[in-house]
Short mmCIF file of C-alpha atoms in Angstrom, two decimals:
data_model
loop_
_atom_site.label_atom_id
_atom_site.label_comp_id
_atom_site.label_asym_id
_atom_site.label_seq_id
_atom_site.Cartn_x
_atom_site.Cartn_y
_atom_site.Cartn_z
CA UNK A 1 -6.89 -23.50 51.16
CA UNK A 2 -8.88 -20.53 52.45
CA UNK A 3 -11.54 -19.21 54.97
CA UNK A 4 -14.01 -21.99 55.62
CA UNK A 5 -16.01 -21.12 59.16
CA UNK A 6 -19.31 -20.70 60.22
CA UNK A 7 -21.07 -23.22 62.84
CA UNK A 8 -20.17 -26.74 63.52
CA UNK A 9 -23.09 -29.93 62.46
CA UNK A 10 -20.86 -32.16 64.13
CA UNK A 11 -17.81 -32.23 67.07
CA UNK A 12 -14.07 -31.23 65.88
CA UNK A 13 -11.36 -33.70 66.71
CA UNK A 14 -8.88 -32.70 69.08
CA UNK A 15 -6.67 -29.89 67.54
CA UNK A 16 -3.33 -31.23 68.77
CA UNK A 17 -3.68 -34.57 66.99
CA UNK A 18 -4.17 -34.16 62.66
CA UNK A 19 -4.07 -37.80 61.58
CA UNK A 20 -2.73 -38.69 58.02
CA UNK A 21 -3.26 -42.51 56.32
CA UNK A 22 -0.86 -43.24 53.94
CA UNK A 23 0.37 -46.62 52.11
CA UNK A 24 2.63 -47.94 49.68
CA UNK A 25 2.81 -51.68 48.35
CA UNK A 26 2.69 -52.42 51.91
CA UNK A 27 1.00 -51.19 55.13
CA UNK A 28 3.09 -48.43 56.29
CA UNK A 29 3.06 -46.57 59.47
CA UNK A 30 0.62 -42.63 59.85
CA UNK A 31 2.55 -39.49 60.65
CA UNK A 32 0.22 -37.88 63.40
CA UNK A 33 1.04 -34.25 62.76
CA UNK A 34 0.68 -32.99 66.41
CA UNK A 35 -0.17 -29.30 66.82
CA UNK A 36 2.91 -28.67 69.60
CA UNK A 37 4.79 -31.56 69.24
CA UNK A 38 5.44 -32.44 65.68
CA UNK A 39 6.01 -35.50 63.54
CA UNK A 40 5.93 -39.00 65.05
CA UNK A 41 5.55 -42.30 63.60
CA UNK A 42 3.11 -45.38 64.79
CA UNK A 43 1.19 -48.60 63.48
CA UNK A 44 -1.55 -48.50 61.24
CA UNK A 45 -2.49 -52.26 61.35
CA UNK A 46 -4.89 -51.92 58.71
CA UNK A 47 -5.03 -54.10 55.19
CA UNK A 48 -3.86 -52.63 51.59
CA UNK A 49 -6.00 -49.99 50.79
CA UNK A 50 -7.42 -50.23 47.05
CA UNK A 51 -5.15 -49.15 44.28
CA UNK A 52 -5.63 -46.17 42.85
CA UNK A 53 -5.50 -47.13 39.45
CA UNK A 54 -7.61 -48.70 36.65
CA UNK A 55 -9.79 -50.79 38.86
CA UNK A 56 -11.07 -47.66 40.43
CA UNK A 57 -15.06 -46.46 40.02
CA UNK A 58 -15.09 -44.58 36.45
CA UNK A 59 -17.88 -41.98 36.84
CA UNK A 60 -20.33 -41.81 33.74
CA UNK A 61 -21.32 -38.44 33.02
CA UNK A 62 -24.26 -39.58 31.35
CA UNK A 63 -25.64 -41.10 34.65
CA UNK A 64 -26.38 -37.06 35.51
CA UNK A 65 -29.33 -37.08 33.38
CA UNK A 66 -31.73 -39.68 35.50
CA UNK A 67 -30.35 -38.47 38.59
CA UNK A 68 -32.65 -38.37 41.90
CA UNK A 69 -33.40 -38.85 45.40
CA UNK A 70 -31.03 -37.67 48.47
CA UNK A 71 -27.49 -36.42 47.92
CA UNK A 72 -24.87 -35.54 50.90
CA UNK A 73 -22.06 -33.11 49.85
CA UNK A 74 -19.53 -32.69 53.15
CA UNK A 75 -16.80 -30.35 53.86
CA UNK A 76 -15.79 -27.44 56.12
CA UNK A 77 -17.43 -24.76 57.55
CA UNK A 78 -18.98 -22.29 55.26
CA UNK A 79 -18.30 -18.60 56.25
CA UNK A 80 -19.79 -16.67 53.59
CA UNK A 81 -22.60 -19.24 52.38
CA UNK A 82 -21.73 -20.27 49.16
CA UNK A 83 -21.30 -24.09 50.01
CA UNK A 84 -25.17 -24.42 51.77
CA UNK A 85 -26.18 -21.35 48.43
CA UNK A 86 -25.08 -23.78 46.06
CA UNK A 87 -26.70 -26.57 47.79
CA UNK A 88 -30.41 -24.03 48.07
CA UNK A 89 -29.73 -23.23 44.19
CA UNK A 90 -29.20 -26.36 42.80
CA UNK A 91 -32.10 -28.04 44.59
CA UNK A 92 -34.32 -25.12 42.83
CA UNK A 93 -33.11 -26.38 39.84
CA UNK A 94 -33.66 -30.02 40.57
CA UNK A 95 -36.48 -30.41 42.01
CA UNK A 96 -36.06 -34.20 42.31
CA UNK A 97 -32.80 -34.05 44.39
CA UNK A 98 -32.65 -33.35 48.04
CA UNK A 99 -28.81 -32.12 49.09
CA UNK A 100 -27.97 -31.58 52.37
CA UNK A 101 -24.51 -29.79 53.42
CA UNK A 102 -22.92 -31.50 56.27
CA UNK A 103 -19.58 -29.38 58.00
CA UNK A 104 -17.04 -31.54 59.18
CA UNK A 105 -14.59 -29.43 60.83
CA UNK A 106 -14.07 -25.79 61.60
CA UNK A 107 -10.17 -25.53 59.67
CA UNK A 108 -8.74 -27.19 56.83
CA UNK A 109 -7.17 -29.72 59.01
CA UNK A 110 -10.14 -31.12 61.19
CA UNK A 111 -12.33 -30.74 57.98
CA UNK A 112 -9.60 -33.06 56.27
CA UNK A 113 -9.34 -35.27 59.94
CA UNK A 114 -12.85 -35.93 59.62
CA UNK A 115 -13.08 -36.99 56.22
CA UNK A 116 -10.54 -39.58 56.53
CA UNK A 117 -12.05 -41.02 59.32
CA UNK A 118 -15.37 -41.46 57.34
CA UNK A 119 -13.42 -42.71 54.24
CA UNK A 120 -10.94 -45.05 56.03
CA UNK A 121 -14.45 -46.61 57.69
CA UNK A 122 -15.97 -46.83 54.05
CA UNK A 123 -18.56 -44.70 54.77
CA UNK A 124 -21.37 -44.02 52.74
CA UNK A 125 -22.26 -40.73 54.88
CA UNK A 126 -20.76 -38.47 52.22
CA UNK A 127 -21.66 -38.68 48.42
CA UNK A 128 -19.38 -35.30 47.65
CA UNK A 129 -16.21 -34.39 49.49
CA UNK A 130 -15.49 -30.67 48.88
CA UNK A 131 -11.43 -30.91 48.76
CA UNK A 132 -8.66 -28.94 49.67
CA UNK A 133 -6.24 -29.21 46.42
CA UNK A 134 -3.50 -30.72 47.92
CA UNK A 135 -5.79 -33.36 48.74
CA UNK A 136 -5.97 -34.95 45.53
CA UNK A 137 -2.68 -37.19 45.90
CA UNK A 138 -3.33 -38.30 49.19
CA UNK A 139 -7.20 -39.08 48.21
CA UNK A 140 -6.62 -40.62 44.82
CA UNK A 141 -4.01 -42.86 45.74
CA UNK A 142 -5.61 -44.36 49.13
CA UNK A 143 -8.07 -45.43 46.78
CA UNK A 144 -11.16 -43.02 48.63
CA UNK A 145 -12.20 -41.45 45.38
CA UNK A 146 -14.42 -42.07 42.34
CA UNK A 147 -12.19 -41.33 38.70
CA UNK A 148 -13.92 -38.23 37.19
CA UNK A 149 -11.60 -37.81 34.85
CA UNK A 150 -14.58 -38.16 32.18
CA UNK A 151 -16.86 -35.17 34.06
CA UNK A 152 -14.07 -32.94 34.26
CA UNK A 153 -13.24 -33.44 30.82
CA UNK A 154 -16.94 -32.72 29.82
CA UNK A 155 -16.27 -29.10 31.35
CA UNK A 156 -12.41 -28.11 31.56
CA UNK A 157 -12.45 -26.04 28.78
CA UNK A 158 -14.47 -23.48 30.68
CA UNK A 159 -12.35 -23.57 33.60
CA UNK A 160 -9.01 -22.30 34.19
CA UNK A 161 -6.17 -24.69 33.33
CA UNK A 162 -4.20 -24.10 37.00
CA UNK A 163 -7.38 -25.39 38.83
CA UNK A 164 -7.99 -28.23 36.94
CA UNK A 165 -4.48 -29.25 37.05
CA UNK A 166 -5.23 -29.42 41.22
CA UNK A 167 -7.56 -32.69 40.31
CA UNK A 168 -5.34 -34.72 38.70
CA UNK A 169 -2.82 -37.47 39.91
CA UNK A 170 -1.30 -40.37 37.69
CA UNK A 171 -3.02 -38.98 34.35
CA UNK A 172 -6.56 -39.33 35.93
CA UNK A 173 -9.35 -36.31 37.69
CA UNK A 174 -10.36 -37.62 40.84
CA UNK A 175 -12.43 -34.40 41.35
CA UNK A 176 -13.93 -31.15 39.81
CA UNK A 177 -12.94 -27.58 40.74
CA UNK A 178 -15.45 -25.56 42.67
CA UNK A 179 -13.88 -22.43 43.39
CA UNK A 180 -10.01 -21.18 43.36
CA UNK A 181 -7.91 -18.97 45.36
CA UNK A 182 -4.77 -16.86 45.06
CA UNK A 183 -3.99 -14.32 48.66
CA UNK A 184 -4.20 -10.43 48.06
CA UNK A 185 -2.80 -7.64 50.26
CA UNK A 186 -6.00 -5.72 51.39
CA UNK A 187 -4.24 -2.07 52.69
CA UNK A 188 -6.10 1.56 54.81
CA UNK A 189 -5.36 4.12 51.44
CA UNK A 190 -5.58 6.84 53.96
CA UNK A 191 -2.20 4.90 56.08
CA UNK A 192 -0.08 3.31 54.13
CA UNK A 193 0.78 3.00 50.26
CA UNK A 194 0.53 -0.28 47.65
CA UNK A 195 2.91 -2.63 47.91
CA UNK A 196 5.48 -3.17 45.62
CA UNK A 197 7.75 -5.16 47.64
CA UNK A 198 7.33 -7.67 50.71
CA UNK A 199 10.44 -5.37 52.33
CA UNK A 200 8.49 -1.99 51.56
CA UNK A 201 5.33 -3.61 52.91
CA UNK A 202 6.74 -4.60 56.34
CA UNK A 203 9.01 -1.00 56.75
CA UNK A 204 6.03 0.94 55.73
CA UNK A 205 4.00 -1.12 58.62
CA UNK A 206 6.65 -0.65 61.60
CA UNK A 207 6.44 3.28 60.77
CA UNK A 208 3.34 3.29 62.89
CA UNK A 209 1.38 1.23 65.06
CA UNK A 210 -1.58 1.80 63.49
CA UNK A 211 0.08 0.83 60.05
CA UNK A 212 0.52 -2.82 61.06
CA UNK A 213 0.23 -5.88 59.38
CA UNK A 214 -2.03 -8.75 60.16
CA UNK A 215 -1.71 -13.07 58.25
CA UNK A 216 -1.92 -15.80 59.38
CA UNK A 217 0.29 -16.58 61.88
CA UNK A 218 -1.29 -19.64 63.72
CA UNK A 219 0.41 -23.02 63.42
CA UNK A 220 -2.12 -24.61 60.98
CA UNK A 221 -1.99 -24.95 57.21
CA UNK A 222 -2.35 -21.01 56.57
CA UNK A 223 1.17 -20.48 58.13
CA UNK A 224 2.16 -23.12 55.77
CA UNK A 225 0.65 -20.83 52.66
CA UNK A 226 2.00 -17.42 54.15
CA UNK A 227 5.33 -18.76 54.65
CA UNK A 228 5.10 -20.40 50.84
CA UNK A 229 3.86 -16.91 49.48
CA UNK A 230 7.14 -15.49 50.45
CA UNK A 231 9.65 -18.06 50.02
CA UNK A 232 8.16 -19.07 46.20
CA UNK A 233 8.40 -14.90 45.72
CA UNK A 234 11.98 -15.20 46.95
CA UNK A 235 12.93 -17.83 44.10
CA UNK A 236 12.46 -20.77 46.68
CA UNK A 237 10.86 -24.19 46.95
CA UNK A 238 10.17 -27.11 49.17
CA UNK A 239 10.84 -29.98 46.65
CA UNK A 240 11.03 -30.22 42.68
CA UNK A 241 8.73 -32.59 40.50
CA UNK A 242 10.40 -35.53 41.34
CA UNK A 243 10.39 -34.85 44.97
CA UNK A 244 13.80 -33.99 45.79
CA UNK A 245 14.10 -31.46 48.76
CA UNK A 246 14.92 -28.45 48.05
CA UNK A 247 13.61 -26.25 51.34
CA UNK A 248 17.20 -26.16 52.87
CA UNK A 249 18.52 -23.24 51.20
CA UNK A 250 19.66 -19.62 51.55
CA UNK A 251 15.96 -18.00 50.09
CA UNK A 252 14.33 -20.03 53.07
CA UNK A 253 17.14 -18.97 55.67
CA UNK A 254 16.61 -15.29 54.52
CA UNK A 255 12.41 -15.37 54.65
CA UNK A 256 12.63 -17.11 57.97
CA UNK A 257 14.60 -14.15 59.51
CA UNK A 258 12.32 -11.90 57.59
CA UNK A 259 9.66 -12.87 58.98
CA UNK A 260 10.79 -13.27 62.57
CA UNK A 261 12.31 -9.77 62.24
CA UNK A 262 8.89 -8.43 61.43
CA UNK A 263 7.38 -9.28 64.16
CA UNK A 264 10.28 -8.80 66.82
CA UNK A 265 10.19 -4.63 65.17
CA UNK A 266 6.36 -4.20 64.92
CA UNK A 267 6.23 -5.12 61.44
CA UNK A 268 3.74 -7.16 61.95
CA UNK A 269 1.28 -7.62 65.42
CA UNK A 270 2.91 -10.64 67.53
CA UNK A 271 -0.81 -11.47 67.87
CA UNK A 272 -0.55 -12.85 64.55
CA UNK A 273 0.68 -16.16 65.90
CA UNK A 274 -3.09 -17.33 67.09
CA UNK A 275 -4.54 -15.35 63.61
CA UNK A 276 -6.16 -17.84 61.14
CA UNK A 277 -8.13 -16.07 58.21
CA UNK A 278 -10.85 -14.72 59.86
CA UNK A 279 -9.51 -14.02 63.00
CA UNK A 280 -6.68 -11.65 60.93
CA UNK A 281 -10.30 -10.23 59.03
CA UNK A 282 -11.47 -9.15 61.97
CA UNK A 283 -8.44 -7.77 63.50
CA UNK A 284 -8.15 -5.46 60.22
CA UNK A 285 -11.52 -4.48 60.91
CA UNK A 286 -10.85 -2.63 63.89
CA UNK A 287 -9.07 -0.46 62.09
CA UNK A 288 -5.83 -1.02 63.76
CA UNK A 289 -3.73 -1.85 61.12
CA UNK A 290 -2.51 -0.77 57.83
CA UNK A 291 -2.42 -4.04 55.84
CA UNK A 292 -3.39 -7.82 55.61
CA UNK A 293 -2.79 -10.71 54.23
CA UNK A 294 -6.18 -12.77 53.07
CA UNK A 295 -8.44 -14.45 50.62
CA UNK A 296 -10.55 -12.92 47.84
CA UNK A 297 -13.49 -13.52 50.07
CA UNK A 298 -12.74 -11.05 52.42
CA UNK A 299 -13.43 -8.19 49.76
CA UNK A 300 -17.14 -8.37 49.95
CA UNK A 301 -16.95 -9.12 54.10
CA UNK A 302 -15.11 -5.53 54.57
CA UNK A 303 -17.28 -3.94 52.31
CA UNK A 304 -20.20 -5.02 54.33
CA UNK A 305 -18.06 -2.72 57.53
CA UNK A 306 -17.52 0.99 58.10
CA UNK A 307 -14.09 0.44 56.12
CA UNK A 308 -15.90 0.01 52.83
CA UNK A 309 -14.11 2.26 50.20
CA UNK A 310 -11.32 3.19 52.54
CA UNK A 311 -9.14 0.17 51.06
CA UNK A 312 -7.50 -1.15 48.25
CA UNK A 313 -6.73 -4.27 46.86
CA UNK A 314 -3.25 -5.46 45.42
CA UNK A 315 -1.45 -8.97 44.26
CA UNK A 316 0.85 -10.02 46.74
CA UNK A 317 4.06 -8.17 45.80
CA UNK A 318 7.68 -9.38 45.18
CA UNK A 319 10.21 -10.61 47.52
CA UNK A 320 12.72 -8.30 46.86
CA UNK A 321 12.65 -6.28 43.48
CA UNK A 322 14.32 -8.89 41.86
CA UNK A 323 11.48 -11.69 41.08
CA UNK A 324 7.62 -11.49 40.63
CA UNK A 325 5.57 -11.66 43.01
CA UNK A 326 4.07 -15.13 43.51
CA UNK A 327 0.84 -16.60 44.85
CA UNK A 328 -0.10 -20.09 46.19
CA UNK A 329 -2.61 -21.65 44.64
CA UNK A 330 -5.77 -22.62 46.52
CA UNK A 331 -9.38 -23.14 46.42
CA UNK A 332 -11.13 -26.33 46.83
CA UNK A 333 -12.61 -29.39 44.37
CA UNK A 334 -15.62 -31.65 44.88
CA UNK A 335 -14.96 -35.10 44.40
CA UNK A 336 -17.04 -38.34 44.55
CA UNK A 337 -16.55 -40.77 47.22
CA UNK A 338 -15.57 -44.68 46.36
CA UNK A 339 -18.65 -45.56 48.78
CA UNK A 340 -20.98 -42.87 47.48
CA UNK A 341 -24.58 -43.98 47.59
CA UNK A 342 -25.94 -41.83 44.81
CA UNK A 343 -22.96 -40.80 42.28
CA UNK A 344 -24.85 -39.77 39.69
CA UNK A 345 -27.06 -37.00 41.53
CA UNK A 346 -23.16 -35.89 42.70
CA UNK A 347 -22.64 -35.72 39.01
CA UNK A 348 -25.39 -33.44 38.89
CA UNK A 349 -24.61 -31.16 41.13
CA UNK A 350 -21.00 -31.26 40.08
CA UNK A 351 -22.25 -30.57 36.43
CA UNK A 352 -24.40 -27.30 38.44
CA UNK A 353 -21.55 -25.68 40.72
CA UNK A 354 -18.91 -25.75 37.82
CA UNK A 355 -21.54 -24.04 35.01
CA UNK A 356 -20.29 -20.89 33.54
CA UNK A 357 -23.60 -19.34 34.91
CA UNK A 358 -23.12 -20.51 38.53
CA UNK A 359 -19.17 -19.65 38.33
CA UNK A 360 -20.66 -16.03 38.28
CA UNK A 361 -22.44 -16.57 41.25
CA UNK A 362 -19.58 -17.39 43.09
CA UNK A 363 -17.58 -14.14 42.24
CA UNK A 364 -20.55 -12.09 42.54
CA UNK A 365 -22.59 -13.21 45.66
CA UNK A 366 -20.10 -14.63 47.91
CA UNK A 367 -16.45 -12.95 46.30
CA UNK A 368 -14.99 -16.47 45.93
CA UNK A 369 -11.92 -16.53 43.48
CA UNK A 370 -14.07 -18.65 40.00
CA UNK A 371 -12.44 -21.84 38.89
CA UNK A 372 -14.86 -20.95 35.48
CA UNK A 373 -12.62 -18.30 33.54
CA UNK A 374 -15.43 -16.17 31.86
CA UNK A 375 -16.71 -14.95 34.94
CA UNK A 376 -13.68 -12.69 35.39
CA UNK A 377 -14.22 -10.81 32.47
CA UNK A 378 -18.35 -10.89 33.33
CA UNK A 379 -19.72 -7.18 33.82
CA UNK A 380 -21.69 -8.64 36.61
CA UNK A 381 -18.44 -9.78 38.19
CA UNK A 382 -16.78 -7.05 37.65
CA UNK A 383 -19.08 -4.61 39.50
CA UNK A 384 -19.12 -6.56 42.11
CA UNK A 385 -15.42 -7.43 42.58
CA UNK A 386 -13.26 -4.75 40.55
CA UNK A 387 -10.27 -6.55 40.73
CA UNK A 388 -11.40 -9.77 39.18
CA UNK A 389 -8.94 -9.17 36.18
CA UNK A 390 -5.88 -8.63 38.77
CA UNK A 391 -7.41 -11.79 40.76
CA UNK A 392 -7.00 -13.78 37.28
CA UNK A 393 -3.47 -12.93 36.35
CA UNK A 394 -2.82 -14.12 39.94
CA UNK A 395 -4.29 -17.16 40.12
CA UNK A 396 -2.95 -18.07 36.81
CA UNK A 397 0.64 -17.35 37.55
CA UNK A 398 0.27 -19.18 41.17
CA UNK A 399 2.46 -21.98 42.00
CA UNK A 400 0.44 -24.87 43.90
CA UNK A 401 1.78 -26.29 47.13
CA UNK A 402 3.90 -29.41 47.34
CA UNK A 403 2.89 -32.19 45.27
CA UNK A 404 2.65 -35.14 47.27
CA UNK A 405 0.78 -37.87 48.63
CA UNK A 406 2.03 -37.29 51.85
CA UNK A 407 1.47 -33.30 51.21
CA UNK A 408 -0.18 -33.16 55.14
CA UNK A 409 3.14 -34.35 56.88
CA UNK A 410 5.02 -32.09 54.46
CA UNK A 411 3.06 -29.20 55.42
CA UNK A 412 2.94 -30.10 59.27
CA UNK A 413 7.02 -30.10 58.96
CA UNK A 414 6.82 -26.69 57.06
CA UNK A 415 4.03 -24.48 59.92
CA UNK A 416 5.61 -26.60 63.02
CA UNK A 417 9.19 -25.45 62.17
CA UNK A 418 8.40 -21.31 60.54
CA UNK A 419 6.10 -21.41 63.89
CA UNK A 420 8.88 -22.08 66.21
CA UNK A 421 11.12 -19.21 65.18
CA UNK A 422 8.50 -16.31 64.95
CA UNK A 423 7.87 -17.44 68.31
CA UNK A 424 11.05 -17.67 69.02
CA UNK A 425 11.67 -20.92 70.18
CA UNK A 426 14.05 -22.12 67.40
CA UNK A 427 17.06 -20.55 65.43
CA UNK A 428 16.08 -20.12 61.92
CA UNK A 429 19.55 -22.79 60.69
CA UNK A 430 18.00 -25.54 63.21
CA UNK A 431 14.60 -25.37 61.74
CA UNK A 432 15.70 -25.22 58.30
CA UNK A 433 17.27 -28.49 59.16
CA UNK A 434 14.49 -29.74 60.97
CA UNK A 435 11.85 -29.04 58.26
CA UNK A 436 14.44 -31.04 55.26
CA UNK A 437 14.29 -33.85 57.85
CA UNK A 438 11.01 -34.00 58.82
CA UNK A 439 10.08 -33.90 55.21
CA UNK A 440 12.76 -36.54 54.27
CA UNK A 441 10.66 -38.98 56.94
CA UNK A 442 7.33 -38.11 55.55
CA UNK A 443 8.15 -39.45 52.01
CA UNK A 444 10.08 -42.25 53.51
CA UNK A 445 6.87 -43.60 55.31
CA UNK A 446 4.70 -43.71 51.70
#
């Protein structure tokens, strides 16, 4: 997950309803993860969808080689160009292949809304799906995807083992990294000093208002990854990797009333809970605050401000002294539709966008976090984003997000319930509860 905005090519759904489709041997019911209102089950009515397994479309890498004619990749909105530079660099370098970039929604959640609308209808709008990672599940076993596991082979060595781990589900790659993330503390070196600890971070930031910090507070899927950032740091987790629930404990009681106490002291702004990436970029921007919470991306975006070279860049930092600090893996994978009408020029530009050569691209014109691992230690890269090296050790020692098909309704459960008490409208023991049940339903209903 991370910053995708930049103007809408076709109308958002509704941002109260966030439609999931799920299945299991039989029809089951879809968890409509609404924005204020929560979890809540109804009828699908629709037949089986198509298994996930064997009798899926097995992608030939060869088929690359002859591609041509008109290729649709479709995804969110792109805020610092790379998705429609990709597209504008990979046409240059084949000239018989017209790609157009289509944006689908302008957050994670209408982009991923949208999508399964056009793949539930068996669209062929869409040759290439650009992904959120905790996708893949969901995707793969609705039976919406091509198996790539044979293109990803051709190139995982290049890439970083953590990303390509992100396309797999049941032994199989049902997509190809494009780019990885991993959230950094960007801090004013002239206010306030490099974290070491979360609990240094947030007294350091109530000292002053101007030393404030700014995340993303907004009940969407970045709460979700902010809350996850601190709870993983404090030696928590949501479930284990056979899906039993571990999210009712003491780490998340004690990063819930963290968090709610930083805002209720000044910690951080209460205007935090509307703040999705880039509303929390620009926020820092004004120079208001001492530290924030974002993606990689946002390097190159403040250096192109007044504040470039008056802040520094640091891994997110422990929970309390007594653990490592630890990320939460994001980023996003391209994967082929089941009703793609030209596969193999998606190949191609798969093949293109994952190339050690263009993996340097993506560090060095649009600071994107590389899913290709020789790029961070590229001289090229390095100029332009210093802290490459740091950025690597991060991503690699980031934890990914619940593993699930039903990962949506898991994370709707998690933002709806750490939402209510920073806002205050729920004790921190009733949500805990609320989230284990909530979750408990979700992987009931697959």
């Amino acid at each position: 997950m991370d910053n995708i905005s930049s103007s809408l090519s076709s109308p958002a759904g509704p941002d109260k309803t966030k439609p999931s489709f799920m299945r299991g041997r039989k029809v089951t019911g879809l968890i409509a993860a609404a924005g204020a209102i929560g979890l809540a089950l109804s009828g699908c009515g629709s037949s089986a969808a198509p298994s996930a397994g064997p009798s899926a479309p097995v992608v030939d890498p060869a088929s690359a080689k002859a591609a041509s004619g008109s290729l649709s990749i479709c995804g969110g909105r792109d805020s610092v160009g790379l998705y429609q530079g990709t597209v504008d660099a990979f046409m240059k370098a084949n000239p018989g292949i017209t790609a157009k970039y289509t944006v689908l929604g302008a957050t994670t959640d209408e982009s991923r809304t949208q999508a399964v609308q056009r793949l539930q209808a068996k669209s062929s709008e869409c040759d290439l799906y650009l992904t959120d990672v905790t996708w893949t599940p969901e995707f793969a076993s609705q039976g919406w995807l091509q198996d790539m596991t044979k293109v990803t082979d051709a190139v995982k060595d290049t890439l970083i083992p953590s990303t390509v781990a992100t396309t797999q589900y049941k032994g199989k790659s049902w997509a190809t990294p494009f780019y990885t993330n991993a959230g950094l503390i960007y801090y004013a070196k002239d206010k306030v000093a490099k974290p070491e600890t979360w609990q240094q971070l947030y007294a350091e930031a109530a000292k002053s208002p101007g030393n404030g910090l700014v995340y993303q507070g907004k009940q969407y899927e970045g709460l979700t990854v902010n809350f996850l950032e601190l709870l993983y740091s404090a030696g928590g987790d949501v479930i284990d990797d056979q899906g039993n629930i571990k999210v009712d404990s003491p780490q998340t009681r004690k990063v819930l009333d963290f968090m709610a106490q930083g805002i209720k002291n000044g910690s951080a702004d209460r205007a935090v809970l509307t703040y999705e990436e880039n509303a929390s970029r620009l926020a820092y921007e004004s120079g208001k605050f001492g530290y924030e919470r974002n993606w990689p991306n946002v390097y190159g975006q403040l250096n192109a401000t007044p504040l470039k070279g008056t802040f520094g860049v640091a891994p997110l930092p422990s929970f309390d002294g007594s653990t490592n600090g630890s990320g939460v893996l994001g980023g996003w994978n391209l994967a082929i539709s089941a009703y793609a009408s030209n596969p193999a020029a998606a190949v191609a530009f798969v093949n293109f966008e994952s190339s050690p050569e263009w993996q340097k691209h993506v560090a060095m014109d649009y600071s994107q976090a590389p899913a290709g691992e020789a790029a961070y230690s590229d001289l090229g890269v390095l100029g332009k984003m210093p802290f490459a090296k740091e950025l690597l050790v991060s991503v690699k020692g980031a934890k990914p997000r619940p593993v699930s098909p039903v990962y949506s309704q898991i994370s709707a459960a998690i933002n709806k319930n750490v939402y209510a008490v920073l806002s205050g409208a729920s004790s921190t023991e009733d949500a805990v509860k609320n989230m284990a049940d909530q979750i408990k339903t979700a992987q009931a209903s697959f």
